[in-house]
Coordinates of C-alpha atoms in Angstrom, one line a residue:
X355 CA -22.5 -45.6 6.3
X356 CA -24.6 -44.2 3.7
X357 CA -24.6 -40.6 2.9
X358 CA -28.6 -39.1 2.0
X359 CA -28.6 -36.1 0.1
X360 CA -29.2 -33.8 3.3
X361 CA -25.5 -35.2 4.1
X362 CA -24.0 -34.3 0.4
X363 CA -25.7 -30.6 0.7
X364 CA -24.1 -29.9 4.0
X365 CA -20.9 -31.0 3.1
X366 CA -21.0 -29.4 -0.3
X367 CA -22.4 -25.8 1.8
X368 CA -19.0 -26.6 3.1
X369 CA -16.7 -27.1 0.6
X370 CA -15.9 -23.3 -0.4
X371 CA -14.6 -22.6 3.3
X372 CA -12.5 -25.8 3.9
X373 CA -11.0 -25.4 0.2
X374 CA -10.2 -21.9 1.4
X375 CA -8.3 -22.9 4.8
X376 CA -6.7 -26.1 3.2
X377 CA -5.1 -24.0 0.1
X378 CA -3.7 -21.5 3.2
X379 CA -2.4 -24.2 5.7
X380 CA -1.1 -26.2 2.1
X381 CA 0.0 -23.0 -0.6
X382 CA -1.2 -25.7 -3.4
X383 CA -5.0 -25.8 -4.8
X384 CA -4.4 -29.5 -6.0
X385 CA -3.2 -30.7 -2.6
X386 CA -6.8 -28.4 -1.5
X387 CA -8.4 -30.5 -3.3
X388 CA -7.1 -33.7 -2.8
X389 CA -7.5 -33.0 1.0
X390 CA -11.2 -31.6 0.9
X391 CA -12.4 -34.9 -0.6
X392 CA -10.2 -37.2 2.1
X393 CA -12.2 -35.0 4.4
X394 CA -15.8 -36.0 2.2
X395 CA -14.8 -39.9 2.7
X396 CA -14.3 -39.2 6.3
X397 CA -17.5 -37.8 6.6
X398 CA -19.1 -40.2 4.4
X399 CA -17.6 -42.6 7.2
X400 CA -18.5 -41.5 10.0
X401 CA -20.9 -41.7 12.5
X402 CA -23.1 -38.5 11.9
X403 CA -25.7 -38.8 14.6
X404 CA -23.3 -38.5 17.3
X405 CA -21.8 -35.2 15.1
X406 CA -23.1 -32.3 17.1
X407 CA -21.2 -29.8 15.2
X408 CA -20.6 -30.4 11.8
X409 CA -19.1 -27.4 10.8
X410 CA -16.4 -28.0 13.6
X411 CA -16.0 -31.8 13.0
X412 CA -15.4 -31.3 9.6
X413 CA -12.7 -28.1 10.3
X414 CA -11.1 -30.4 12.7
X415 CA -10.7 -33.4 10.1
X416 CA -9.3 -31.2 7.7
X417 CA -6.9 -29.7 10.1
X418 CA -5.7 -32.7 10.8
X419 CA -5.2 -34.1 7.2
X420 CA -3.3 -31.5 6.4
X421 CA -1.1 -31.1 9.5
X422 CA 0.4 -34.8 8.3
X423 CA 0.4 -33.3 4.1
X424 CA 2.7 -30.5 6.1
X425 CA 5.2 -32.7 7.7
X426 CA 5.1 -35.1 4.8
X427 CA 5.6 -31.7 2.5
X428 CA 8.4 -30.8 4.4
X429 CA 10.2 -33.7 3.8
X430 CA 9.8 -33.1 0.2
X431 CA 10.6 -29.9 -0.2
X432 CA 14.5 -30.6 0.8
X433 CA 14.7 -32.7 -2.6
X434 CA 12.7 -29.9 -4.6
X435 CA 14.7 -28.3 -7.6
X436 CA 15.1 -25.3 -7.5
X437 CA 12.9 -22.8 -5.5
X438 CA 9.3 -23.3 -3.7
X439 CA 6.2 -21.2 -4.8
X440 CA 2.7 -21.8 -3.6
X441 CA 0.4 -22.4 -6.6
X442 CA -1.3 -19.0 -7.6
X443 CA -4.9 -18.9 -8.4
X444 CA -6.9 -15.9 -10.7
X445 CA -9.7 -13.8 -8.9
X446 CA -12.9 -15.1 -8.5
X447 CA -11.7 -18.6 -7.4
X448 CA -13.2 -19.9 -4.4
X449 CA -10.2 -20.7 -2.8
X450 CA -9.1 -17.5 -2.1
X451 CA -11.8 -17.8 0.5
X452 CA -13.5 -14.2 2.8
X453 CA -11.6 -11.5 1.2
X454 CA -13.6 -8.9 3.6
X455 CA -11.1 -7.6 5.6
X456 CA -7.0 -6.5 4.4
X457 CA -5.6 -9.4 6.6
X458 CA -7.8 -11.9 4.9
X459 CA -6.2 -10.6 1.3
X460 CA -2.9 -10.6 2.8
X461 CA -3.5 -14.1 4.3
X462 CA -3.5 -15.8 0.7
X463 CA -1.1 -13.5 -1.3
X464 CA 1.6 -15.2 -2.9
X465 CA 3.9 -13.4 -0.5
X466 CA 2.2 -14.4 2.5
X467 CA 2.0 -18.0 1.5
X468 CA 5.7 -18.3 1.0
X469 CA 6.6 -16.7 4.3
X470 CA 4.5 -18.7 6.1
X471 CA 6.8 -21.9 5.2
X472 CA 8.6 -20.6 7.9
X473 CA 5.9 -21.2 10.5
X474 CA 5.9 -24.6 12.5
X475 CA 2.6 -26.9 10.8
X476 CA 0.8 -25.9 14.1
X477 CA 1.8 -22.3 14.1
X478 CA 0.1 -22.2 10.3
X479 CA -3.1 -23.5 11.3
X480 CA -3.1 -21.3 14.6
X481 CA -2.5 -18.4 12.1
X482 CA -4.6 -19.0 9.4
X483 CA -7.8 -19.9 11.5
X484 CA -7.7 -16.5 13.4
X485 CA -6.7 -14.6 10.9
X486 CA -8.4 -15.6 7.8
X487 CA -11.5 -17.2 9.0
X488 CA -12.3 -15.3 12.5
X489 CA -11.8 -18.0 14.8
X490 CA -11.5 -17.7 18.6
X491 CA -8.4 -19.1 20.3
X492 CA -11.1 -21.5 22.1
X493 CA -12.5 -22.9 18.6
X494 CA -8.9 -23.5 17.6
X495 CA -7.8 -25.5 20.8
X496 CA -10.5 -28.1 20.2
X497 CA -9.9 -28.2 16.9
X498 CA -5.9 -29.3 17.7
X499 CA -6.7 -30.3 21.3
X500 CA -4.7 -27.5 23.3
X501 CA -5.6 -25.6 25.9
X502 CA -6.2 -21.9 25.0
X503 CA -3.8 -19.9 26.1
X504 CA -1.5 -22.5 24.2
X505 CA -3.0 -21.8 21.4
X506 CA -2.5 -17.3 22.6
X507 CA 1.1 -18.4 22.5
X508 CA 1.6 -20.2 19.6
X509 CA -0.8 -16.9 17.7
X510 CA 1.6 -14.7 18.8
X511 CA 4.8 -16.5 18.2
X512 CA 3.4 -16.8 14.2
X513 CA 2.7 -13.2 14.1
X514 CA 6.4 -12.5 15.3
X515 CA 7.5 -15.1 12.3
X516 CA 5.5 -13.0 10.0
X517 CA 5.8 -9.4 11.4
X518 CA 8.9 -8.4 8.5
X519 CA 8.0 -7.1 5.3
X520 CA 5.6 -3.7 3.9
X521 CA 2.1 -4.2 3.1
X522 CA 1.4 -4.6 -0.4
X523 CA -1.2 -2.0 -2.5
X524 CA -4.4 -4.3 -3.1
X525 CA -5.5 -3.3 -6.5
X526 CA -8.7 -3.7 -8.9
X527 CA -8.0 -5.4 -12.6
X528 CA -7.8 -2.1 -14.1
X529 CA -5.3 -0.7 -11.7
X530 CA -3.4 -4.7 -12.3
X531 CA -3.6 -4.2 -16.0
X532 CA -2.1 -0.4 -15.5
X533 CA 0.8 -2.0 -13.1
X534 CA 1.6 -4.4 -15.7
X535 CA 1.4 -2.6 -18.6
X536 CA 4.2 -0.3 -16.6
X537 CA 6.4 -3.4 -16.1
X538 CA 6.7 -4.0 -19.2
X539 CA 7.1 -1.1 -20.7
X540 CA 10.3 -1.3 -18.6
X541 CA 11.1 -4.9 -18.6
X542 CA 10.9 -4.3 -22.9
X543 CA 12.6 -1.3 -23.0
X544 CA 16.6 -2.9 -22.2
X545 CA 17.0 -0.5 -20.4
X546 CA 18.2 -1.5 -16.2
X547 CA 17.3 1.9 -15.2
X548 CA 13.8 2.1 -16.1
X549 CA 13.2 -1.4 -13.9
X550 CA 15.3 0.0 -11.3
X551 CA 13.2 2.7 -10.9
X552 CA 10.1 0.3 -10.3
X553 CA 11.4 -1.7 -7.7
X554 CA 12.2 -1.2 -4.0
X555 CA 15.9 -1.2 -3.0
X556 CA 15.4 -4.6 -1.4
X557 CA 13.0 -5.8 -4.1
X558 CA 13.4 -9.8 -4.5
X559 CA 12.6 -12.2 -7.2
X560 CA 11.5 -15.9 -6.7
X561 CA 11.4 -18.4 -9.3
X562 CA 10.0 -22.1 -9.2
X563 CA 10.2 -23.8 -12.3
X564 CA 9.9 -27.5 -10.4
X565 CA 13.0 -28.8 -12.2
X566 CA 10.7 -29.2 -15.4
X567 CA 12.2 -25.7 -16.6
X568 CA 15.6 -24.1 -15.6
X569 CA 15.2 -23.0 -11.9
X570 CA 17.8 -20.7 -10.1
X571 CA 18.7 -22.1 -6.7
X572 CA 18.8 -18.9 -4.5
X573 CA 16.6 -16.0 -5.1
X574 CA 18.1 -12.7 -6.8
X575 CA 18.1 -9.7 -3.9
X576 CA 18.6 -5.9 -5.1
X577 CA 16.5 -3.4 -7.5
X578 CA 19.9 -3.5 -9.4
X579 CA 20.6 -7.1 -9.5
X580 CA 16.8 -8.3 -10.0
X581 CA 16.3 -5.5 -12.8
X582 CA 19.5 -6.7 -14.7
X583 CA 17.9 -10.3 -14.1
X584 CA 14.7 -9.0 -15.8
X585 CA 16.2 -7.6 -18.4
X586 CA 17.8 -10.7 -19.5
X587 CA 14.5 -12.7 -19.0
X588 CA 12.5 -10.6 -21.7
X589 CA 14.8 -10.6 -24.7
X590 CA 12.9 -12.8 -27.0
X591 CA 14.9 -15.6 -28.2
X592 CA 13.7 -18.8 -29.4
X593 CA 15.0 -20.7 -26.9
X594 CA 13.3 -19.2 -24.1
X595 CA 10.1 -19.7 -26.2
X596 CA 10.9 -24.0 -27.5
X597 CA 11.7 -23.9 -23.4
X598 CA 7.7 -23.3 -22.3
X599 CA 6.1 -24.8 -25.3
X600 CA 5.9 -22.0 -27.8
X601 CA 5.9 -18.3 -28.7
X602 CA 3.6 -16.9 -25.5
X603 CA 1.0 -14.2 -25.6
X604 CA 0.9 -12.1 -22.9
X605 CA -2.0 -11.0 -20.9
X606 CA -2.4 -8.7 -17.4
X607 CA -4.7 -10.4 -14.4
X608 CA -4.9 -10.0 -10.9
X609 CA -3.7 -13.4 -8.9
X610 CA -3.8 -13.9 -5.6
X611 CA -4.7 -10.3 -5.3
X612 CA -1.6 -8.9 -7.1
X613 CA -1.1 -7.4 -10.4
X614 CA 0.3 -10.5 -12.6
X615 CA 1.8 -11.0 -15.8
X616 CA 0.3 -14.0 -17.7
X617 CA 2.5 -16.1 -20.2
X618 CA -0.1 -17.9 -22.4
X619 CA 1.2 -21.1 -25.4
X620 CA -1.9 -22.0 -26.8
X621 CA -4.6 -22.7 -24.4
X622 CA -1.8 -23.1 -21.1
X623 CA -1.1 -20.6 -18.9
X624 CA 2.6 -21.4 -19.1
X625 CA 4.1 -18.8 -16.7
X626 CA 2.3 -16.7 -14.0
X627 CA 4.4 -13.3 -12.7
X628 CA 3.4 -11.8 -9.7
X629 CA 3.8 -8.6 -8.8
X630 CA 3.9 -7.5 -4.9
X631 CA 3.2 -4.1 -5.5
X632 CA 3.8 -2.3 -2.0
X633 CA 3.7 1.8 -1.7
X634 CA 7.4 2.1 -2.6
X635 CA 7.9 0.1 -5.6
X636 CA 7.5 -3.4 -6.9
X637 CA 8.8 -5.5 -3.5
X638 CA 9.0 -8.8 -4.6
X639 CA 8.6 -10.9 -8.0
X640 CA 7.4 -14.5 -7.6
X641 CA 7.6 -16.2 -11.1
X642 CA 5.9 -19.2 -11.0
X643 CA 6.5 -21.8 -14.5
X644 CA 6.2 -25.4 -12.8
X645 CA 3.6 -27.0 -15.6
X646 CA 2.1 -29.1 -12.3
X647 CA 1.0 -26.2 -10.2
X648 CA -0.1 -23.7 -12.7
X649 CA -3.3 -27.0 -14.0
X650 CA -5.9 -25.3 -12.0
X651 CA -5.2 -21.6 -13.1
X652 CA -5.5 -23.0 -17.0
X653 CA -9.0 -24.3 -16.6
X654 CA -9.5 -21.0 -14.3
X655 CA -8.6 -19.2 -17.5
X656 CA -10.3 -21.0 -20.2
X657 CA -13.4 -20.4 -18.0
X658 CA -13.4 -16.4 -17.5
X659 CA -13.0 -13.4 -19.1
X660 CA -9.3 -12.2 -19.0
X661 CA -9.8 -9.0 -21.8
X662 CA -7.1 -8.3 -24.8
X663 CA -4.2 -9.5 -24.2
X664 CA -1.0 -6.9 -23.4
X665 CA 1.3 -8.4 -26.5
X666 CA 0.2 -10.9 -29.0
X667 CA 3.8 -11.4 -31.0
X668 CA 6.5 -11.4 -28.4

């Protein structure tokens, strides 16, 4: 069926919000995107004059793609290398979707992202719908045909999957740039102490290299252990630097609403660090250097402003 350009417009008034619940339910803007346009061919497809609500229908299709890209994922993530990051993406991309309200930053910080691997595929979408995008528990049983109250029950279970863990301190790009600048101060300094002293006592660090760079299998626990960890990781050696592609400048940003450090080789962004800053300390550290998932946040980069960079000659 042929699509008229009143079809394209509403789809493409739509593409913003169902980018923004696909990159939650998925933790990946490539597989987003991939599923936002599966969700265009469907429309394209379909009957539209029997479509009522389009808004809903197309929700519902995109729900449903991506409840099959989770189990598939699953599947896939038992042969990954290494540790599992979601992909990060720089303020001002559209797929961080409303950012009105402090759930709906939480909803898409790295943090969140990863501890939501531990919800059930129908337990993410529960979650995500009502608390990043307002929906009612009605809305989101006809979108995965339940009754309501199922859908009251499988809310609440999420939120008790999710309920561990200290808020994190949302920041502005000046405060990111400060944060950063503090890391590393400390993280150059060799000394342990002064990254100790930034971190929590339970502070964690995550790395995902995607088994195209070396990946640690378990994540490092402990301000003592993750700080000695850190201290290794920013001695310059030329190793580290013929290991990403070249000698990396270094640059302060603000992804996924956290302060990050920004390992640039040329025009790639070859290593995003996030910082979940919380009111204690530095909580967690999610290092993300797998060249597939970081494609998006290079053309993000070459098409904004990101300011001087931190160190130039590292």
């Amino acid at each position: 069926m042929l699509v008229g350009a009143h079809e394209v417009e509403m789809f493409e008034g739509a593409r913003a919000r169902l980018e923004a619940i696909a990159y939650r339910l998925l933790g990946s803007a490539s597989d987003a995107e991939d599923v936002v346009q599966d969700t265009f061919l469907r429309w394209q497809s379909a009957d539209r004059e029997l479509i009522e609500t389009p808004e809903a229908w197309l929700t519902k299709v995109l729900t449903n793609i991506c409840l099959n890209r989770l189990t598939s994922a699953r599947a896939k993530r038992e042969t990954y290398v290494g540790q599992w990051l979601p992909e990060p993406v720089f303020a001002g991309d559209r797929m961080l979707g409303p950012a009105e309200t402090a759930e709906q930053r939480e909803s898409v910080s790295i943090a969140m992202l990863t501890l939501m691997e531990r919800l059930s595929a129908r337990e993410r979408v529960v979650y995500v719908l009502r608390e990043a995008f307002g929906y009612s528990h009605g809305e989101i049983a006809e979108v995965l045909d339940l009754t309501e109250p199922n859908c009251q029950q499988i809310y609440r279970r999420a939120k008790q999957h999710l309920a561990a863990g200290r808020r994190r301190v949302e920041v502005d790009a000046a405060a990111a740039r400060m944060i950063v600048e503090e890391f590393l101060a400390a993280a150059f300094s060799g000394k342990t102490e002064a990254l100790v002293r930034m971190l929590t006592d339970d502070a964690i660090h995550v790395g995902d290299g995607g088994g195209v760079l070396f990946s640690l299998p378990l994540p490092i626990t402990g301000a003592l252990r993750v700080a000695r960890f850190l201290r290794g990781l920013f001695e310059p050696s030329a190793a580290k630097w013929q290991m990403i592609g070249g000698r990396p400048v270094l640059f302060a940003a603000v992804a996924n609403g956290v302060p990050a450090l920004v390992l640039m080789v040329g025009e790639r962004v070859a290593t995003v660090v996030s910082l979940d800053v919380t009111d204690d300390g530095i909580a967690a550290i999610h290092t993300q250097a797998n060249p597939a998932k970081l494609e998006r946040a290079t053309r993000q980069w070459a098409a904004s402003e990101h300011g001087e960079p931190l160190i130039d000659n590292w």
